[in-house]
Tab-separated table of C-alpha atoms in Angstrom:
chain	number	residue	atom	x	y	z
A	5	UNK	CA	-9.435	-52.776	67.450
A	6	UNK	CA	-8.102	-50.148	64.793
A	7	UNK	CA	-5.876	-51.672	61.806
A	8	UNK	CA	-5.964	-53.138	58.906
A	9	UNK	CA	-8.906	-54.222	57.067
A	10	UNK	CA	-8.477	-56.751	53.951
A	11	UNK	CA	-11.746	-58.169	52.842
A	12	UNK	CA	-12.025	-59.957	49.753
A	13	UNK	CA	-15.228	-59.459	47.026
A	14	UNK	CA	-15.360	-60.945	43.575
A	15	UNK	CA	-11.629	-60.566	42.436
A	16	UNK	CA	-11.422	-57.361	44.500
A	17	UNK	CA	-9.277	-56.967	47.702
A	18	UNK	CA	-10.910	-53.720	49.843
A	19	UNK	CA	-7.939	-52.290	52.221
A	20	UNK	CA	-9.590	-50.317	54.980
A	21	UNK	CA	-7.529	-48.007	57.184
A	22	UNK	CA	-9.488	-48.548	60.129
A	23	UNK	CA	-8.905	-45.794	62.776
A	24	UNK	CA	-11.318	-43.268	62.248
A	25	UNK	CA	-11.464	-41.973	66.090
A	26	UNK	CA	-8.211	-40.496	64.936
A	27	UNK	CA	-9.037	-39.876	61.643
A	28	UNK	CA	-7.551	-42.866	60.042
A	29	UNK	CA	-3.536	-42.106	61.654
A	30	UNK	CA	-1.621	-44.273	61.191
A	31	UNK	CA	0.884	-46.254	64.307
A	32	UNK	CA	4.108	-47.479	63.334
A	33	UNK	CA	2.447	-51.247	63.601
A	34	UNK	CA	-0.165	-50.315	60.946
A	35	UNK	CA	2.826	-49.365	58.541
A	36	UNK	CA	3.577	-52.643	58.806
A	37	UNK	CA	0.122	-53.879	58.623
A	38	UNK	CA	0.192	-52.334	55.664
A	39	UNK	CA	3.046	-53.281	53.608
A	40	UNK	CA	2.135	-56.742	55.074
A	41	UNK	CA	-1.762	-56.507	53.164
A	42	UNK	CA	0.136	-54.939	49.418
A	43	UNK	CA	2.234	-58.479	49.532
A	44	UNK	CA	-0.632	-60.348	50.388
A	45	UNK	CA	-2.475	-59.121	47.439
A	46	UNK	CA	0.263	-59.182	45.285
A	47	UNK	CA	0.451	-63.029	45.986
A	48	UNK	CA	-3.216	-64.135	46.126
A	49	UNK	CA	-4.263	-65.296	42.694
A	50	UNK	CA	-7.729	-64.517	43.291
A	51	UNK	CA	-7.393	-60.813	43.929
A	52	UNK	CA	-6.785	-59.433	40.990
A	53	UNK	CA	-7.699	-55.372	41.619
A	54	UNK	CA	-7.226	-53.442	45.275
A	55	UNK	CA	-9.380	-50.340	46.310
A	56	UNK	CA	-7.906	-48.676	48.916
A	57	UNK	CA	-10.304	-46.564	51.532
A	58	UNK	CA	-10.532	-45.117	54.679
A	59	UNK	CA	-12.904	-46.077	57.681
A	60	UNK	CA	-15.577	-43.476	58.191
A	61	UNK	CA	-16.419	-40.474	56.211
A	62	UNK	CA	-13.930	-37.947	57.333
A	63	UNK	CA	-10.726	-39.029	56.315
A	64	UNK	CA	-9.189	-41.168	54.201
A	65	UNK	CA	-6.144	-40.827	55.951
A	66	UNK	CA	-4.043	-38.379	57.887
A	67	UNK	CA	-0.765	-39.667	57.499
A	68	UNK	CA	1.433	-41.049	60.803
A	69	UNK	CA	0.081	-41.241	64.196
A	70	UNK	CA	2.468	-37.998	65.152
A	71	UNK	CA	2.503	-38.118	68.682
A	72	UNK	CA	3.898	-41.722	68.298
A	73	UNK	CA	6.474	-41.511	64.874
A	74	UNK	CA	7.968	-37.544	65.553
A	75	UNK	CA	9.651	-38.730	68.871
A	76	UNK	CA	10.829	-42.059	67.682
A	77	UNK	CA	12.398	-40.446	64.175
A	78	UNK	CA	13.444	-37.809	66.275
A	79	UNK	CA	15.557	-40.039	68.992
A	80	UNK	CA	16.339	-41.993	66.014
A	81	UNK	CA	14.653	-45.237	67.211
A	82	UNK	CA	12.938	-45.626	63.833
A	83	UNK	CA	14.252	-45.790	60.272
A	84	UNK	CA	11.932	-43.744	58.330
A	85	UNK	CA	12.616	-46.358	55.148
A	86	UNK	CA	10.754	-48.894	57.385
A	87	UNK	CA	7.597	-47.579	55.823
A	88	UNK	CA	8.827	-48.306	52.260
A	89	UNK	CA	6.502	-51.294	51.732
A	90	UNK	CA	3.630	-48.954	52.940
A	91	UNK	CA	4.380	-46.803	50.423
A	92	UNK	CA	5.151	-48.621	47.873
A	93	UNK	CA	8.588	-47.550	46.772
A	94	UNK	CA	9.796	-50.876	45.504
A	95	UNK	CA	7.033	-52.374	45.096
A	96	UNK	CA	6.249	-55.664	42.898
A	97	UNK	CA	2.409	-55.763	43.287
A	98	UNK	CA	1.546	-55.257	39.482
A	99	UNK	CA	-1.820	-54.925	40.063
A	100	UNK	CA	-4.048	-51.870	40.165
A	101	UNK	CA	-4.589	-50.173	43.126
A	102	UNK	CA	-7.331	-47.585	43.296
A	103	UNK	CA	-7.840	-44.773	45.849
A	104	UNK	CA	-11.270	-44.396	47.610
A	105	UNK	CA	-10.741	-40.916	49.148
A	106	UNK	CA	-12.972	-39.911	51.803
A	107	UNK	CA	-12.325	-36.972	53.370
A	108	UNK	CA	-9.101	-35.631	54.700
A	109	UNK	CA	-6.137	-36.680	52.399
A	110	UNK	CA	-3.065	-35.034	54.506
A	111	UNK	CA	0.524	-35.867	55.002
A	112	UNK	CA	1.449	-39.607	54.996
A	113	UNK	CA	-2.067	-39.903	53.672
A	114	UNK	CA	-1.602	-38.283	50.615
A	115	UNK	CA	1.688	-40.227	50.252
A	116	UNK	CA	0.160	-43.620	50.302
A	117	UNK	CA	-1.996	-42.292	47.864
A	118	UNK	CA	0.099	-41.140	45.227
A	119	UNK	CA	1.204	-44.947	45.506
A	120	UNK	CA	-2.015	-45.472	43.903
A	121	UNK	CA	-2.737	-45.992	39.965
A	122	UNK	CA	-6.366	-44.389	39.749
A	123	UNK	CA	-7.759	-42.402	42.577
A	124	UNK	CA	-11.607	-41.191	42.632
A	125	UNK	CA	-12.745	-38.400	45.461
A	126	UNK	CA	-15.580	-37.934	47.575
A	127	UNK	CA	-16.645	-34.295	47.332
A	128	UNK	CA	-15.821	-33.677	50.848
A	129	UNK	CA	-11.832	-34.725	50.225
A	130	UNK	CA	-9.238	-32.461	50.999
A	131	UNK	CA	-6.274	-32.680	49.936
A	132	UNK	CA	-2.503	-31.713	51.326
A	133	UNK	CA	0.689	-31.815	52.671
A	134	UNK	CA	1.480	-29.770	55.943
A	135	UNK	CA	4.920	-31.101	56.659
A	136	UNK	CA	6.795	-27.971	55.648
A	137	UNK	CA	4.784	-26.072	58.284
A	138	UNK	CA	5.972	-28.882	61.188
A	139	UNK	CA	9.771	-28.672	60.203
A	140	UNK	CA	9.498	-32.032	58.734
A	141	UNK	CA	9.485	-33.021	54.744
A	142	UNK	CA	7.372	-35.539	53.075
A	143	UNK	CA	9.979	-38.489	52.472
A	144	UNK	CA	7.696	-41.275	51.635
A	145	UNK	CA	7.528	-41.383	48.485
A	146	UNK	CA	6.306	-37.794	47.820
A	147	UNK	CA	9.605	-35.431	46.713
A	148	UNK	CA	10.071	-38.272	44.384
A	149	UNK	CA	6.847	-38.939	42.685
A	150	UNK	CA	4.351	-35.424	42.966
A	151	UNK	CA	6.222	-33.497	40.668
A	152	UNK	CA	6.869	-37.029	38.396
A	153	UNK	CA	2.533	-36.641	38.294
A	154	UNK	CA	1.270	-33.436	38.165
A	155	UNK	CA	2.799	-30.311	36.914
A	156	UNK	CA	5.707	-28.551	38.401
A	157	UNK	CA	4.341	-25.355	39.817
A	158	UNK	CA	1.210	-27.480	41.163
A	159	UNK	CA	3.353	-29.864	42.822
A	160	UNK	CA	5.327	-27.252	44.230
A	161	UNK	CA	2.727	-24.844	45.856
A	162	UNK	CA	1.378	-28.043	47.376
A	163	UNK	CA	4.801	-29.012	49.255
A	164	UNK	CA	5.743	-25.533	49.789
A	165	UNK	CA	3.191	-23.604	51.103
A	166	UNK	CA	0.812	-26.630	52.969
A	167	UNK	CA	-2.139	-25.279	51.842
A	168	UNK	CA	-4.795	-28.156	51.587
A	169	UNK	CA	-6.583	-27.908	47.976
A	170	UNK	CA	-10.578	-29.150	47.887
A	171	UNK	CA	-11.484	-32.061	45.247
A	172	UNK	CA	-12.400	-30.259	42.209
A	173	UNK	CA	-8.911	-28.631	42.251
A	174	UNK	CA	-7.346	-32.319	42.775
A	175	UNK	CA	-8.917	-33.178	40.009
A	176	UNK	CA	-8.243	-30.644	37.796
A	177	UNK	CA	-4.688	-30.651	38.787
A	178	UNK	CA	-4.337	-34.045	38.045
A	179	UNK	CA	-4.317	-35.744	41.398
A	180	UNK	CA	-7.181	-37.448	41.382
A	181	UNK	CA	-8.998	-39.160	37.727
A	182	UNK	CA	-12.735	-37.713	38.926
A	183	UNK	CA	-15.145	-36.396	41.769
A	184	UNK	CA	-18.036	-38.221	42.735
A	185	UNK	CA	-20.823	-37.688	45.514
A	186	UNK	CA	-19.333	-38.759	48.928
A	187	UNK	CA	-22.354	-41.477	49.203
A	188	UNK	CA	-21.024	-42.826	45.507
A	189	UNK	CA	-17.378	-42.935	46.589
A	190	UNK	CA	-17.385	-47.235	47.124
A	191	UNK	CA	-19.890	-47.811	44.486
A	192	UNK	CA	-17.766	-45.777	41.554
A	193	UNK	CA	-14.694	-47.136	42.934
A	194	UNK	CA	-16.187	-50.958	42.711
A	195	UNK	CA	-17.543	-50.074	39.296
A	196	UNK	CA	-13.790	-49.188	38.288
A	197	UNK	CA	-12.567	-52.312	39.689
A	198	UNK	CA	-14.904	-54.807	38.056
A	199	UNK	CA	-14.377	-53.101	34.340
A	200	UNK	CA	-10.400	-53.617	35.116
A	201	UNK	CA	-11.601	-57.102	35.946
A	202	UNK	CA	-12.746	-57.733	32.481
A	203	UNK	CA	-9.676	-57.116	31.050
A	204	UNK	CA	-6.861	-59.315	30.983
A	205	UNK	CA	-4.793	-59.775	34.547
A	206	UNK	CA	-1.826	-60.537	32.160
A	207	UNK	CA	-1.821	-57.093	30.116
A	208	UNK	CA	-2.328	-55.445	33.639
A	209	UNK	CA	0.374	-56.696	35.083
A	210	UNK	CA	2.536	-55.727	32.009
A	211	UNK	CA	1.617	-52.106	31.647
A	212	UNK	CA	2.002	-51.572	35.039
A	213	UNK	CA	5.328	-53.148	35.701
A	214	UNK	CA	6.488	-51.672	31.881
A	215	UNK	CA	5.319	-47.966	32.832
A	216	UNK	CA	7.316	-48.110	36.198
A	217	UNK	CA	10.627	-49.187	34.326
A	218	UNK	CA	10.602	-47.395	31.193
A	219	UNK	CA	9.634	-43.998	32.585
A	220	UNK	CA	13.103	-44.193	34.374
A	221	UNK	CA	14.798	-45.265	31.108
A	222	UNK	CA	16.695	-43.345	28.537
A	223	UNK	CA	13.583	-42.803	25.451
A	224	UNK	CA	15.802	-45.519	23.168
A	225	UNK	CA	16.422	-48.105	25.924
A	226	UNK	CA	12.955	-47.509	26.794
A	227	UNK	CA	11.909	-48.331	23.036
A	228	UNK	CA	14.045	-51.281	23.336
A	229	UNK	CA	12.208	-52.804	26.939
A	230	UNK	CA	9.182	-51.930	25.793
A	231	UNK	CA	9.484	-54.373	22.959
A	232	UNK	CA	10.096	-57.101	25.077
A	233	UNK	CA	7.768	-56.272	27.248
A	234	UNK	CA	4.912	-56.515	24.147
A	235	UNK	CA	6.576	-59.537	22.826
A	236	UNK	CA	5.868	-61.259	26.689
A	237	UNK	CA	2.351	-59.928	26.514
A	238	UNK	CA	1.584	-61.340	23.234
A	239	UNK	CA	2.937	-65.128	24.075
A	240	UNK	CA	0.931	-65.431	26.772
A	241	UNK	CA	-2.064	-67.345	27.026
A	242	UNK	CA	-3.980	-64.428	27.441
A	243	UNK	CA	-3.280	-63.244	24.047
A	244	UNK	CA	-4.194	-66.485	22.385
A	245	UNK	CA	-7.807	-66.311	24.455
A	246	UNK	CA	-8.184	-62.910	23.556
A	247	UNK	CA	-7.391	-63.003	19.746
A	248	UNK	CA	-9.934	-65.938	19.698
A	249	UNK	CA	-12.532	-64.372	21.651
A	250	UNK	CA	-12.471	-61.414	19.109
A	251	UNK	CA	-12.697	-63.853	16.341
A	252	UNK	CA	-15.064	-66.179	17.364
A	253	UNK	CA	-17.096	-62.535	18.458
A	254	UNK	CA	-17.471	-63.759	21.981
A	255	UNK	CA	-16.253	-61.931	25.926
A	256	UNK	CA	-13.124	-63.712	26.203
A	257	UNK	CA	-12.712	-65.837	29.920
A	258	UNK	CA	-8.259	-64.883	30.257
A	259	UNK	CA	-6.605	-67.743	31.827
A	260	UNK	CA	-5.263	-65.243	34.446
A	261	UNK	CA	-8.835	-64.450	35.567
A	262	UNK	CA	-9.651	-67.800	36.637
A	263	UNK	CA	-8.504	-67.779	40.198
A	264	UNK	CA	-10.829	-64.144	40.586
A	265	UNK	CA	-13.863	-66.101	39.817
A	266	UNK	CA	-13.420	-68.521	42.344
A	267	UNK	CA	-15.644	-68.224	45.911
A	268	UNK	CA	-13.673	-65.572	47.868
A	269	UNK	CA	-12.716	-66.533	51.739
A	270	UNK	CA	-14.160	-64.182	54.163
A	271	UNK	CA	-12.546	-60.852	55.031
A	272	UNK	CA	-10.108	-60.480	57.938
A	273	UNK	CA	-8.753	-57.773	60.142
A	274	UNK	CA	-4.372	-57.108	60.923
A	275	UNK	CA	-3.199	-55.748	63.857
């Protein structure tokens, strides 16, 4: 049954877009899956990094199941915001997500990926957004974030013209942090994962809640949050093991990695 894949290895949660007859589409349910798999990450203590993938190796993902989601936003059964928690517009999960991308990275796709924080590409990925072409525009996330990442007249040629770019020029516009051979893809992205693991879960979570406020701040209200955002960082109990650990010339264990060291429960499939 295609869905959504969680499966849970050493602190890392591995989300799996499991359709790849249809080259990872997504159905409306799926969406849902979805947004249902970011919350349960954000809540489970003992995940404290996500790497998210595609099943197979020619796409990541190509966005929405059309031939089910264009009639229903058309006939206006469907609220396009419902995929908000797929996309992670408001999202509260504070921890890092990391793209796997495999393949084709179109449409919706490519929207759930710019949700990401780091992104690493198989040399086979492609990357794009065809909406324009369809009469449609991409309104998950995209119009607000692409041209918030990568420069202007990058972003721009992307959502105007729908002309897929390969990896190398994903990475070298930004998109994406680096290319790796498609058999390397999971390895480099676990590799990623486990050096975020050493660091503290605590600091994480700060930076990445801190960048997502303060980049929509005025610069001296931003100066302002950000010192109470440092001020939270440095009371914690993380702080106190780190400053130790670098003392005492020792790897520090953070309180807030506990819970990732603990036996993981077996994987499971939504949907």
């Amino acid at each position: 049954m295609s869905g959504i894949i969680l499966e849970r290895s050493d602190g890392v949660g591995v989300i799996t877009i499991d359709r790849p007859e249809k080259l990872n589409a997504l159905t409306l349910a799926m969406y849902d899956e979805l947004s249902d798999v970011f919350d349960e990450i954000r809540d489970d203590p003992a995940i404290g990094v996500a790497i998210l993938t595609g099943a197979g190796d020619r796409a990541f993902c190509v966005g929405a199941d059309l031939k089910e989601s264009i009639p229903a936003l058309a006939e206006e059964r469907f609220d396009i915001s419902e995929w908000d928690g797929a996309h992670q517009k408001h999202s509260r999960l504070f921890k890092p997500v990391i793209a796997a991308v495999n393949g084709l990275c179109l449409g919706g796709g490519f929207e759930i990926m710019l949700s990401t924080d780091l992104r690493i590409a198989a040399d086979t990925a492609r990357f794009g957004l065809p909406e324009a072409g369809v009469g449609v525009v991409p309104a998950g996330g995209t119009l607000a974030r692409l041209t918030r990442q990568i420069p202007y007249p990058w972003a721009m040629e992307l959502l105007l013209t729908g002309q897929p770019v390969d990896a190398v020029t994903a990475e070298r516009r930004g998109l994406v942090n680096r290319v790796v051979p498609a058999g390397d893809l999971l390895d480099e992205a676990f590799a990623l994962a486990h050096r975020l693991l050493e660091c503290s879960g605590t600091s994480l979570s700060v930076i990445k809640s801190a960048t997502a406020q303060l980049s929509e701040m005025p610069l001296n209200a931003a100066f302002h949050a950000e010192a109470l955002y440092g001020q939270q960082a440095f009371a914690s109990p993380d702080a106190k093991e780190g400053l130790a650990a670098f003392s005492e010339g020792r790897t520090p264990r953070f309180p807030s990695r506990t819970e990732a060291t603990k036996q993981p429960p077996e994987g499971h499939e939504r949907g």
